[in-house]
């Protein structure tokens, strides 16, 4: 029966999947397997009458691997591989979960498993992160540029205001001997407090 | 001691005298930028020196040149070459208080070419370096999901299997070469602009602009994070790495000394080149940073500290990297072995658990004896731990392929991925600060830019201009262009410039004058070690390294590695020779900075000779002194 036309080899890796909680493979598990295959076949239109006894297992090894075929007693032949393949593929999840296994640990050689579809979010995550960071950066650039412009405007206004008052003082201060008195009084020069207090001490008449 | 000094008339007029230095410093306090505190300066210099090369070049060199034995040439050359050159750049910048162009043209007007060459090199390196940062950002943006996008291959059209290119190579290779770069098969095949890379490039240049917008005023704040975060992340990775299985294999492999490698001159050449490039010398950025210091800053101590930190970081990063590589190699080895075990078990239908790593060989023999025919049909992979450990892991391959694969195998992968790419981002960005400084300040010194243009505008224009030029790297062939520039723009010209710098300071400026300057600045004359190093040891070493490098580079065939799915030995990279016009690009990129130095000197000489008949002396730019009515602040 191995390598027969419509036979499939199945391989289980129970120890790999379950570790300590691994169950032993015995005839009861084989019975469950036959039931699952029969169940899958019954889901196919035209094959609703498949019974557990129609599923035959053979060459069970210690690996846990074996061959199985599904027969049709009325016509006395084995069901075509294509039908079995599509039936198993449709119910793969149910079969896997009956044995606590997955596609890698319960292998049907020659039956490729349908891989999980990728979850495509409407907007890729990287774009969200990128937009957040880019917006922060743009805001920071704007702030720095505007604060720089304001600083420069304040600096250019500041000395010009001082200049205005200077001009006014200059216009009012008389020039004695060609030297304006203003620099001697306010800028750079110190006013001698002694003289100030003396003036105040003199009582006005 | 050699007392050779070239005649240099007019030097006194061009540079501020020692007595003037302190007054100049006080006057410049408001107009010239300066550091808020010493920590900022140190962090900026350390950030500039410590870059991606410490993480992905040094570990590879260390491992491929005899492991622990590589430390010997590395440390020797660090002391004889790195520290003296660093001290020289710090001291000359602090003394002459100008950027690189200003410093060299003060020493002698004909040497302005050295500063211009530094500017070119800083520009070229900054140009392609920021693209690497853009790639790092792309991976960073993609790290915020579980599972990581490079952990699984995408499915093909009818969902029966994985995409062919990915199945034949690996999911990390596929993500890097196809989904990130979408690489073409040759440098001539440019393709189109990859919009996602362009977005990341925009982000990278914007972040750089924000950080450098006002020069050291803003970078000084940014370095608190960009220079310290890598160390935090490295420590976290070290702790995590050491708890992983197989990490010690990697570290042992890295540091196992192979003393015979010391006899190989290429080892010494690589060590010298690594020390030199790792210190970011000859870019002009360090001179510029140092010129913002106060006059009596202890530049000698700074040079020693920065060098020690740089060396230590290289070794530390190598340990971390190789602990992770050891883990990855062990995982790969285990996977390979388990696949072999599975093959044997499935071939002979043995019960699970019978075949383990320990009894694999005897089980093989037993199976062979029991059924030789069936055994001959089984195909086993060769699993060699050493080959996994020594898979050429340097450069972008290390970060984007090997390390990302290792991260997918660690629990909580998105966290490690985010940390790793933030670290790479900080390392790269802090190096870019130095590059930008090396471009902006010379442009200001050369008076190409009108003085009243604000600094924000200048930095903005430079960032914008370089960004537009960097569109080349977003093409399908972008990575090939980047490797080309990486190999030639930042290698030979730097060696030439550094040699000219040493020559200029020691023989044109005069090492005696230099000694007196340093004595004035830090209080004691540089000791015998510095004298020997500056006059003899370092220039000689530079010359030897330069000549060797030149010979090696000129003799090697211009080949590059190409990712070609149609190649027979795919997923190995195919070595293809460059097309003819690439030679022209290489000559321009490597030759122009080198030729600017003599070119400018000749131009200056000719101009002086033409002006001599008129006997007009150029106006000496002196600093204006205080006016009678008090300080007229500008």
CSV table of C-alpha atoms in Angstrom, one decimal, chain A residues 89 103-104 113-118, chain B residues 155 159-162:
chain,number,residue,atom,x,y,z
A,89,UNK,CA,-7.1,21.0,2.8
A,103,UNK,CA,0.6,22.2,9.9
A,104,UNK,CA,4.3,21.6,10.6
A,113,UNK,CA,-0.8,23.6,3.4
A,114,UNK,CA,-2.4,27.0,2.6
A,115,UNK,CA,-0.3,29.6,4.3
A,116,UNK,CA,-2.0,32.2,6.4
A,117,UNK,CA,-2.8,35.4,4.4
A,118,UNK,CA,-0.8,38.4,5.4
B,155,UNK,CA,3.8,34.9,0.4
B,159,UNK,CA,-0.3,31.7,-1.5
B,160,UNK,CA,1.1,28.3,-1.8
B,161,UNK,CA,4.6,29.2,-0.8
B,162,UNK,CA,7.0,32.0,-0.2
